[in-house]
Every structure is written in structure tokens, then in C-alpha cells.
PDB file of C-alpha atoms in Angstrom:
ATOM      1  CA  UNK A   1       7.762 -25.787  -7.224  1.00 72.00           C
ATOM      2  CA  UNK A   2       8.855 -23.843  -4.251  1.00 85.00           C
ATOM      3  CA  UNK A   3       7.199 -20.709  -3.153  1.00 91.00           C
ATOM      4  CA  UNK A   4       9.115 -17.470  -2.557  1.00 91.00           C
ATOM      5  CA  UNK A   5       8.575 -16.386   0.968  1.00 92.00           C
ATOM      6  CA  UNK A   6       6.972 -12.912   1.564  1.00 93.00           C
ATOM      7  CA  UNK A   7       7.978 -11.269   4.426  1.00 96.00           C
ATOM      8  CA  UNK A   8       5.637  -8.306   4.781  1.00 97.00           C
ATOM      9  CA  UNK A   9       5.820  -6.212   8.048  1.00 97.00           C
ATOM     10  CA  UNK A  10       2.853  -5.052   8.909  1.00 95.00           C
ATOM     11  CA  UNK A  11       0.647  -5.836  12.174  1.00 91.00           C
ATOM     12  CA  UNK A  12      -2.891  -4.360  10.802  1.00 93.00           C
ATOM     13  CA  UNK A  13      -5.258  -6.555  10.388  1.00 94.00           C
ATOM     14  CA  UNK A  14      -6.745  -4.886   7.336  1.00 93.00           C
ATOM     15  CA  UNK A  15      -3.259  -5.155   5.852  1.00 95.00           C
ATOM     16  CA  UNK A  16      -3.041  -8.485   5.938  1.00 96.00           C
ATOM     17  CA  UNK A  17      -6.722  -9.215   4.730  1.00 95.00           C
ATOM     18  CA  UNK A  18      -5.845  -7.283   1.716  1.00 96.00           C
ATOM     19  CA  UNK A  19      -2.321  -8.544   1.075  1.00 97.00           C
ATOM     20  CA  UNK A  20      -3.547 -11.851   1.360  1.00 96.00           C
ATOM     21  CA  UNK A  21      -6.253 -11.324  -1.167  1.00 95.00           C
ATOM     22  CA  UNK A  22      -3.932  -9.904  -3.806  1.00 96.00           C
ATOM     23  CA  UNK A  23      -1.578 -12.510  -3.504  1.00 96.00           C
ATOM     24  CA  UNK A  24      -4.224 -15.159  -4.419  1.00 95.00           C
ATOM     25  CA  UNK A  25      -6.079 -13.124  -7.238  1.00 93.00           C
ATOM     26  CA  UNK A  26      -3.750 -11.548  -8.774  1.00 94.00           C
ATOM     27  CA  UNK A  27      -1.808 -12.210 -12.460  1.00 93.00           C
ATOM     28  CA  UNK A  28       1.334 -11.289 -12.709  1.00 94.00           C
ATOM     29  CA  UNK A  29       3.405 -10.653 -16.432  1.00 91.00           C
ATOM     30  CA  UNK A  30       6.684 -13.115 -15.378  1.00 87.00           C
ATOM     31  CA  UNK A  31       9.974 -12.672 -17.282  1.00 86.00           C
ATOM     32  CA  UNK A  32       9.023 -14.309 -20.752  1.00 86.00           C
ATOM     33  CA  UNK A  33       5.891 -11.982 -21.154  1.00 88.00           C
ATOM     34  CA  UNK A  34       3.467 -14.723 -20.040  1.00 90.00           C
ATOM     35  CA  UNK A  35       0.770 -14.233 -16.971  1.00 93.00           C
ATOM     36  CA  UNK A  36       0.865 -16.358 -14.076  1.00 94.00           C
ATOM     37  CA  UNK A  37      -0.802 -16.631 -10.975  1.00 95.00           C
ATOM     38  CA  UNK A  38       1.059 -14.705  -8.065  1.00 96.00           C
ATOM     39  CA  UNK A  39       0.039 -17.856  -5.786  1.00 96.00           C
ATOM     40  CA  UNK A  40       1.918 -20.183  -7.611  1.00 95.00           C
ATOM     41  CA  UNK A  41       4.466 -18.214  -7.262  1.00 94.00           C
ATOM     42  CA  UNK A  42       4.648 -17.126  -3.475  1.00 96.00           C
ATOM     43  CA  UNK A  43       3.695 -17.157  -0.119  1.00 95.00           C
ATOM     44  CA  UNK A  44       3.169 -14.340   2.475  1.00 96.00           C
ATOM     45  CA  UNK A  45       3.611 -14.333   6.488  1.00 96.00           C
ATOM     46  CA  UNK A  46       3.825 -11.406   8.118  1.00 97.00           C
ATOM     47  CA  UNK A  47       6.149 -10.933  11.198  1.00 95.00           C
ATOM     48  CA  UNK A  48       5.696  -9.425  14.066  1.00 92.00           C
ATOM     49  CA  UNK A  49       8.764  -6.720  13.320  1.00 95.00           C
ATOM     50  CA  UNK A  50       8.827  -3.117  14.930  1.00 93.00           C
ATOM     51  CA  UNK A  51       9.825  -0.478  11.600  1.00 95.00           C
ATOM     52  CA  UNK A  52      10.962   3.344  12.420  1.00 93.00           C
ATOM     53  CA  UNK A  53       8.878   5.628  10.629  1.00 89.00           C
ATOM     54  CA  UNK A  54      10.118   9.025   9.976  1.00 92.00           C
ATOM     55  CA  UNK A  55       7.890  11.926   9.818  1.00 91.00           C
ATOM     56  CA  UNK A  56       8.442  13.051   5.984  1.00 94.00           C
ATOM     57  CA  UNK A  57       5.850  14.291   3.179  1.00 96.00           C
ATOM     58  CA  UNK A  58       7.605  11.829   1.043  1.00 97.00           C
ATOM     59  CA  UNK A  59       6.436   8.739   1.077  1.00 98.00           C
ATOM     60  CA  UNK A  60       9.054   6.863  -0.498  1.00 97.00           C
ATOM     61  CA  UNK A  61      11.557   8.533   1.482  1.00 97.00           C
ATOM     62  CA  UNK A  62       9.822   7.177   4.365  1.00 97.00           C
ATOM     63  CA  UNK A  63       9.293   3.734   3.104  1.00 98.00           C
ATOM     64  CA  UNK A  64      13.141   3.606   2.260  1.00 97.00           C
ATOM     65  CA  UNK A  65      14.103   4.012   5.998  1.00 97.00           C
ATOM     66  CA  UNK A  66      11.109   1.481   7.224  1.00 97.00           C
ATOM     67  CA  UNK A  67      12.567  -1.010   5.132  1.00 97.00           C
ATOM     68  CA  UNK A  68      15.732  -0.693   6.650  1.00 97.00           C
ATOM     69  CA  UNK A  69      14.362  -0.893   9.718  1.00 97.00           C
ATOM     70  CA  UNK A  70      12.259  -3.774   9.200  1.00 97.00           C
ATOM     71  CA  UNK A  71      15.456  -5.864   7.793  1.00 97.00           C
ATOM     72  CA  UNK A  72      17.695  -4.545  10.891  1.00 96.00           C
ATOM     73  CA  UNK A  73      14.849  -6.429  12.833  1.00 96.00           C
ATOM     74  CA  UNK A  74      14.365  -9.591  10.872  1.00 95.00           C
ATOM     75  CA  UNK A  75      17.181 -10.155   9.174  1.00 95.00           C
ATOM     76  CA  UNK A  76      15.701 -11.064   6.180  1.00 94.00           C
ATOM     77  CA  UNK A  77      14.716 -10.205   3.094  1.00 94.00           C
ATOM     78  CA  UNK A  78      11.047  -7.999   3.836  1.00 96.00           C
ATOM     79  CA  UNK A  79       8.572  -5.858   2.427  1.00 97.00           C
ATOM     80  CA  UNK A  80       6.957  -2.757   4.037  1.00 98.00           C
ATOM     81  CA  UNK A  81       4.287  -0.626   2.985  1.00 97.00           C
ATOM     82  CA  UNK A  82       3.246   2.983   3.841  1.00 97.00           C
ATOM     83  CA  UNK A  83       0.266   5.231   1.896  1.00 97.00           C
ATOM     84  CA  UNK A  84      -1.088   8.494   2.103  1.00 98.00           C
ATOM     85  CA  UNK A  85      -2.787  11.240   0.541  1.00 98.00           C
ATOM     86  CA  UNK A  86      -1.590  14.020  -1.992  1.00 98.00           C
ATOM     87  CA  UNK A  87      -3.682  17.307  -1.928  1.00 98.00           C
ATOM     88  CA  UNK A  88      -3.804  17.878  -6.069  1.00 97.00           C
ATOM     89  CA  UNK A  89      -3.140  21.412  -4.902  1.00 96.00           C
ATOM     90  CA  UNK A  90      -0.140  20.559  -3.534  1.00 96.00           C
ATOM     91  CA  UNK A  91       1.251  17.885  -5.576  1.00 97.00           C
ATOM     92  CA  UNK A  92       4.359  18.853  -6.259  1.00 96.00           C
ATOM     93  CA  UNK A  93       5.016  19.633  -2.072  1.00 96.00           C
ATOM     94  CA  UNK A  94       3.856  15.986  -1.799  1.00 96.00           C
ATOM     95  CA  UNK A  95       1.284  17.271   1.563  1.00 97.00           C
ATOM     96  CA  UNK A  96       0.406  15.814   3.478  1.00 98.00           C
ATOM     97  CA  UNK A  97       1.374  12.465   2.140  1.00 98.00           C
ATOM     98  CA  UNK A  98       3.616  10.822   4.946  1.00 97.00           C
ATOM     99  CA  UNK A  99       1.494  13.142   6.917  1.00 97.00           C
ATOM    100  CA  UNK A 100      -1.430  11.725   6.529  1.00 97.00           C
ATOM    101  CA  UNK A 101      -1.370   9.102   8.982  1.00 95.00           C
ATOM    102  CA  UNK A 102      -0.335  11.425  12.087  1.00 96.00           C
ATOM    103  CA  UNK A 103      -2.851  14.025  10.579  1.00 97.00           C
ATOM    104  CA  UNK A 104      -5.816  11.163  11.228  1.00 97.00           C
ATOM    105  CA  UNK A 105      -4.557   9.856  13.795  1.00 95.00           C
ATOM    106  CA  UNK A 106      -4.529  13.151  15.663  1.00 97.00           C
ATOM    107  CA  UNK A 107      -7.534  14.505  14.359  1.00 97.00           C
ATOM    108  CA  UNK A 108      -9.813  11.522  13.882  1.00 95.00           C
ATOM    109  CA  UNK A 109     -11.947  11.598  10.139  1.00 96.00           C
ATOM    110  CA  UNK A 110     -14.127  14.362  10.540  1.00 97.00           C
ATOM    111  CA  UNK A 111     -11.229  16.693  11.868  1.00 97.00           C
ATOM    112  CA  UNK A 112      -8.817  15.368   8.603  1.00 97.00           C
ATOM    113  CA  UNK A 113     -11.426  16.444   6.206  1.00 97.00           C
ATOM    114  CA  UNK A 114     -12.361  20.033   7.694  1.00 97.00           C
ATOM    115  CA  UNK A 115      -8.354  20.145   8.225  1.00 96.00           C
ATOM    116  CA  UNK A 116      -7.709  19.865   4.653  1.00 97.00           C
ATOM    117  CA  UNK A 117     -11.128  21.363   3.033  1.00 96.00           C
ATOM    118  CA  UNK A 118      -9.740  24.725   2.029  1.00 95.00           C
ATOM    119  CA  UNK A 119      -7.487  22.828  -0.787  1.00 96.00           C
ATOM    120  CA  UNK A 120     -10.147  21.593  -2.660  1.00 96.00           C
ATOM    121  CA  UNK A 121     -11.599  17.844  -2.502  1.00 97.00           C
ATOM    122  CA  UNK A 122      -9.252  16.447  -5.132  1.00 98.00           C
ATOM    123  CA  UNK A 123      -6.692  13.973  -3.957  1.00 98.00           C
ATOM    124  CA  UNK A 124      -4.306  11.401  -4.957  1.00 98.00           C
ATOM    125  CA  UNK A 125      -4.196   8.101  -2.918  1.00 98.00           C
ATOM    126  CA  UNK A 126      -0.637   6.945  -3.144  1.00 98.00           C
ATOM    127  CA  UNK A 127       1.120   3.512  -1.911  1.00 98.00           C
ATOM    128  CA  UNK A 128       4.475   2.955  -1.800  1.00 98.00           C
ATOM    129  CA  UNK A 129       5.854  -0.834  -1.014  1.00 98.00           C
ATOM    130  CA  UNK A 130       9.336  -0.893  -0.215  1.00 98.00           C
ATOM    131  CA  UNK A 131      11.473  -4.616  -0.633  1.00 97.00           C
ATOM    132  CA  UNK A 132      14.544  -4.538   1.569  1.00 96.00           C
ATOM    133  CA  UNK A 133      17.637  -7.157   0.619  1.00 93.00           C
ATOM    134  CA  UNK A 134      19.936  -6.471   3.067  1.00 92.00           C
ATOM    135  CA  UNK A 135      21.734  -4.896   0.153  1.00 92.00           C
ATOM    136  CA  UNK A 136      19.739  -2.526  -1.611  1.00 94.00           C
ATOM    137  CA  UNK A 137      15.826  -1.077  -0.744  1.00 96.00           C
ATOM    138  CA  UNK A 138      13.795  -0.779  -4.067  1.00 97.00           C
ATOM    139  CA  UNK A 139      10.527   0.896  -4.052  1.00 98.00           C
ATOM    140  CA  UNK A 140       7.254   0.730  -6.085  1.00 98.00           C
ATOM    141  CA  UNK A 141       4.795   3.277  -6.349  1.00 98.00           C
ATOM    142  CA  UNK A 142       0.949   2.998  -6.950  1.00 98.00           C
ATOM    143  CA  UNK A 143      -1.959   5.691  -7.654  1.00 98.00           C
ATOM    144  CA  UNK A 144      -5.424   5.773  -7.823  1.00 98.00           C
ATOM    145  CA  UNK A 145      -6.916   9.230  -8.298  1.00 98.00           C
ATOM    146  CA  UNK A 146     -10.312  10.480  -6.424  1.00 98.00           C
ATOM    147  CA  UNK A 147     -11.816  12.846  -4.418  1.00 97.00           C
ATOM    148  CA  UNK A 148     -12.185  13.055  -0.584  1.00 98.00           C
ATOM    149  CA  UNK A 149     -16.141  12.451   0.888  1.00 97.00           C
ATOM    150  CA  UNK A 150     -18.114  15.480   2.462  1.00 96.00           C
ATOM    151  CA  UNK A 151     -17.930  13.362   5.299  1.00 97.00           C
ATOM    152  CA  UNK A 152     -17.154  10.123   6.468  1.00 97.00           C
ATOM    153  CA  UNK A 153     -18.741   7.299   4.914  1.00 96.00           C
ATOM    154  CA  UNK A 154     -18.707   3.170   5.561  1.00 94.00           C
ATOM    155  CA  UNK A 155     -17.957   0.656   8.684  1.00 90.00           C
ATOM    156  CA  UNK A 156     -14.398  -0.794   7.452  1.00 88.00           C
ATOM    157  CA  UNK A 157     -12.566   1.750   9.255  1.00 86.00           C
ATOM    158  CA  UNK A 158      -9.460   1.147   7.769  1.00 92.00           C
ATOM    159  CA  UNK A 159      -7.232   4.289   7.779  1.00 92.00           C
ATOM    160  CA  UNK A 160      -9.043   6.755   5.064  1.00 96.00           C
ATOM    161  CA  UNK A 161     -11.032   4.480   3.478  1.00 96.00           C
ATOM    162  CA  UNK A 162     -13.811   5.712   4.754  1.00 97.00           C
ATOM    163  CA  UNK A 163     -13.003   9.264   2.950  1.00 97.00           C
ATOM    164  CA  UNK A 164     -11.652   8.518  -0.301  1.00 98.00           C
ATOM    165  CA  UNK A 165     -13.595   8.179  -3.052  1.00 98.00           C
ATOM    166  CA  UNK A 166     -11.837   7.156  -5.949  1.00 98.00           C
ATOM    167  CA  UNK A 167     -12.589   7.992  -9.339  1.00 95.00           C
ATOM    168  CA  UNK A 168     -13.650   5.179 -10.819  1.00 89.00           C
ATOM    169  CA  UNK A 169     -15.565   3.938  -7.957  1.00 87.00           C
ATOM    170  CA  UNK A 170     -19.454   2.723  -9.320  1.00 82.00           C
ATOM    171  CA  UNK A 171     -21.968   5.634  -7.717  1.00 88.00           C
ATOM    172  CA  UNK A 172     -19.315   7.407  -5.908  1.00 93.00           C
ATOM    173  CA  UNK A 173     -18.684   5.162  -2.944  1.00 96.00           C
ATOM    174  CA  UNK A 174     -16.245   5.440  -0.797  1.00 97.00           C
ATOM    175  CA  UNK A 175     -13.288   2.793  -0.391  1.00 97.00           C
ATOM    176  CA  UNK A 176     -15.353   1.301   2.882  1.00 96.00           C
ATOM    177  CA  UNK A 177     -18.688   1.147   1.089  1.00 95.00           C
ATOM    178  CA  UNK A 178     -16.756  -0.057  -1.500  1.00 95.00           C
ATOM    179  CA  UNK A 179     -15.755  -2.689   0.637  1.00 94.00           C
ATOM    180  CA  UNK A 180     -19.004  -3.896   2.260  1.00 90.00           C
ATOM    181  CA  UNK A 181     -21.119  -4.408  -0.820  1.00 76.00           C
ATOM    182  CA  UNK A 182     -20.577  -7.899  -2.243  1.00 80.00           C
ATOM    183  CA  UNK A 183     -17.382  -9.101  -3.200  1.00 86.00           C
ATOM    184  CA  UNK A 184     -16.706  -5.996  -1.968  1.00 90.00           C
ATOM    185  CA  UNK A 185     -12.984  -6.392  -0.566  1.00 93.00           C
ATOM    186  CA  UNK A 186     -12.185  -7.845  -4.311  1.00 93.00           C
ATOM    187  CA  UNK A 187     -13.906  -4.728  -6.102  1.00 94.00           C
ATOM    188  CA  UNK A 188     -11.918  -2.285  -3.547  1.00 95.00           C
ATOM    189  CA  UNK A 189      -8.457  -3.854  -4.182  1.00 95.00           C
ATOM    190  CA  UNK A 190      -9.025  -3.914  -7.992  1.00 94.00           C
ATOM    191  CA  UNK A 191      -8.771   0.174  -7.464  1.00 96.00           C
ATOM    192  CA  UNK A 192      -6.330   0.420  -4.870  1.00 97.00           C
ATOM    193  CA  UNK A 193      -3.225   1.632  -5.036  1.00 98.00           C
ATOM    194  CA  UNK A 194      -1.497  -0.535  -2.928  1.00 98.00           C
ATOM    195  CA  UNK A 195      -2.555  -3.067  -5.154  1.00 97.00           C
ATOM    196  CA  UNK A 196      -0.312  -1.518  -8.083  1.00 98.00           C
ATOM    197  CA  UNK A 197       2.395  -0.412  -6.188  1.00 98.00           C
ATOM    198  CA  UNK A 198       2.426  -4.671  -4.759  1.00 97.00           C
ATOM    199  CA  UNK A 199       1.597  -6.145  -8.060  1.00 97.00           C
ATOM    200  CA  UNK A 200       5.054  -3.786  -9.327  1.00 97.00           C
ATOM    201  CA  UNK A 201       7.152  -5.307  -6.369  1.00 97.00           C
ATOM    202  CA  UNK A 202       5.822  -8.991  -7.150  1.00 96.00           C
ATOM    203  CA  UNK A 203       7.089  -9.043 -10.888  1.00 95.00           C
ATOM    204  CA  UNK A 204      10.389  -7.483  -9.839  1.00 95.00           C
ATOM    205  CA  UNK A 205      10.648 -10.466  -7.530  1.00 92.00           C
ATOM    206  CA  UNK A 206      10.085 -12.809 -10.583  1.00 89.00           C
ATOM    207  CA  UNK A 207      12.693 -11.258 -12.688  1.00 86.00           C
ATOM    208  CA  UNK A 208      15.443 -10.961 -10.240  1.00 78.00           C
ATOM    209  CA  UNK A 209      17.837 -14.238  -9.583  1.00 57.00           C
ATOM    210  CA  UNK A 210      16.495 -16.380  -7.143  1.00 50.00           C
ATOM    211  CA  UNK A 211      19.563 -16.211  -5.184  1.00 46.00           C
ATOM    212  CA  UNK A 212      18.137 -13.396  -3.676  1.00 52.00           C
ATOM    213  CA  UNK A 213      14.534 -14.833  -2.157  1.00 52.00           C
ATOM    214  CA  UNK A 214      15.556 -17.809   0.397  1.00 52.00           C
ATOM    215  CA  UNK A 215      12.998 -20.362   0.624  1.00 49.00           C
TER     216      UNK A 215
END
């Protein structure tokens, strides 16, 4: 059987560790109710595609118009990916959420959490992977719920992983630390929310006509 080609844009390395990983660990729930193995099923590369990313608290609105962008650039049929942190205080104003990411980057880890430390340390880590047609962008959405660290703990720097703590992690370890104990990249992605929100897009792939995924 041929593989469906996954076009994921995305140029951090951490990215594609971790897409990699769930693409051949993963079980996916196909059309006729039965689980299969998402590498039987398909095959990821990941371009080398400039995506516009508009500054916006919502995250799928954001992911919507990287998508586009992504396609305008390839061509093709793509995925993109952006995440970010809700503020259970502000939930329903979605903050900072497609904030996030210029909030860190300005600020650096220590600065993010004393930035955000007056709402409370409750948080909502939130993916959203986008899959671009040409035609139509659809979007799938993943949570985990958890808390943000005192401070900033673990080596993986990889965005806020070494801040979120989520709350089913064993001993209250952050993503990172998560991630360093061992199998600890497995044990992390079995929480994350990217992992749900790419898991979604994956068995809407398998459902749709294949028409639509070139090989």
C-alpha cells in the first residue's frame, strides 16, 4: 500500500522530533471503527516553506491564515501547526494564546511567568493543526490542562515546555523534565496537546476520498 504524504511546515527541530514520533506510535480509529497504525498509513517530510503568522489571541484564526500561506508556498496539500497558552482566567478572551509565542520570545521564560503571575498559575496548553487543500483549511484542536512552574524547569528548551506542568504529569514535572527522564519524549507526547489536535487531523485524512492526498 501507498503512503499518504504529510506535508507539515514547520522548520523546528523539536517539531519534527515529535511529529515524527507520533506518526510511528500512534493508533488511529480508520473509517470502519477498527485501529490501525498511523505508519502504515503515512509518511511525513517537512518542507522548507515560509507561513505568515498573524498576531491574533485566536489560535485557530491564526492557524487558518498559516495554512493558506503555507499552500500559496508549496502548492500542495500541507499541514501547519501553532500552540499557545490560555490563562484559565481569561479563557473566554483566549490571552494570550497566539500571544504566547511573541510574549516568550520577547521576554525570555522567567519574564513570561512574572508577566503573567497576577492571573493565577492555571493554564490551558492548546494546539491547533491546520490541513490546507487548496480548497478548504480544516482545523483540529487539542488540550491538555496544567499549571505553569514557579520557575523554569528542564534542558529541552522547546518553547514553554520548560513551564508547563500539566496535570497529569507523574510528580509534577514539567513538559522538559518530562522529556528527559526515560522514554521521556514518548511519556511527554502521550500528554500533549499537539498530539490530540494531530491524531484528530490524521483520522480526518483516513476518512476523506483519497482523491484529495496525492501520493
Amino acid at each position: 500500500m501507498e503512503k499518504i504524504k504529510i506535508r507539515y511546515a514547520t522548520r523546528s527541530k523539536f517539531k519534527h522530533e515529535e511529529v515524527k514520533r507520533v506518526i510511528a506510535s500512534e493508533l488511529l480509529v480508520n473509517p470502519h471503527g477498527a485501529e490501525v497504525s498511523a505508519a502504515d498509513y503515512f509518511e511525513v517530510e517537512f518542507p522548507p516553506v515560509a507561513t505568515d503568522e498573524p498576531l491574533e489571541r485566536n489560535l485557530e484564526t491564526m492557524v487558518r491564515h498559516k495554512a493558506i500561506s503555507a499552500y500559496k508556498g508549496l502548492l500542495e496539500p500541507c499541514i501547519v501547526e501553532h500552540a499557545g497558552l490560555i490563562l484559565n482566567r481569561y479563557a473566554e478572551q483566549n490571552y494570550p494564546g497566539g500571544l504566547t509565542q511573541p510574549m516568550w520570545d520577547a521576554l525570555d521564560a522567567k519574564g513570561f511567568l512574572k508577566s503573567v503571575s497576577w492571573a493565577g498559575p492555571n493554564v490551558t496548553a492548546r494546539a491547533v493543526v491546520g490541513y490546507c487543500d487548496g480548497m478548504n483549511v480544516f482545523t483540529f484542536v487539542g488540550e491538555t490542562q496544567g499549571k505553569l512552574s514557579a520557575s523554569p524547569r528542564g534542558e529541552r528548551e522547546f518553547y514553554w515546555d520548560t513551564v508547563f506542568i500539566p496535570l497529569d504529569a507523574p510528580e509534577g514535572l514539567t513538559y522538559a523534565e518530562i522529556s528527559a527522564g526515560e522514554n521521556g519524549l514518548a511519556e511527554k507526547i502521550k500528554l500533549s496537546q499537539s498530539k490530540k489536535a494531530m491524531v484528530q487531523c490524521l483520522e480526518f485524512m483516513l476518512k476523506k476520498d483519497p482523491i484529495m492526498f496525492p501520493r
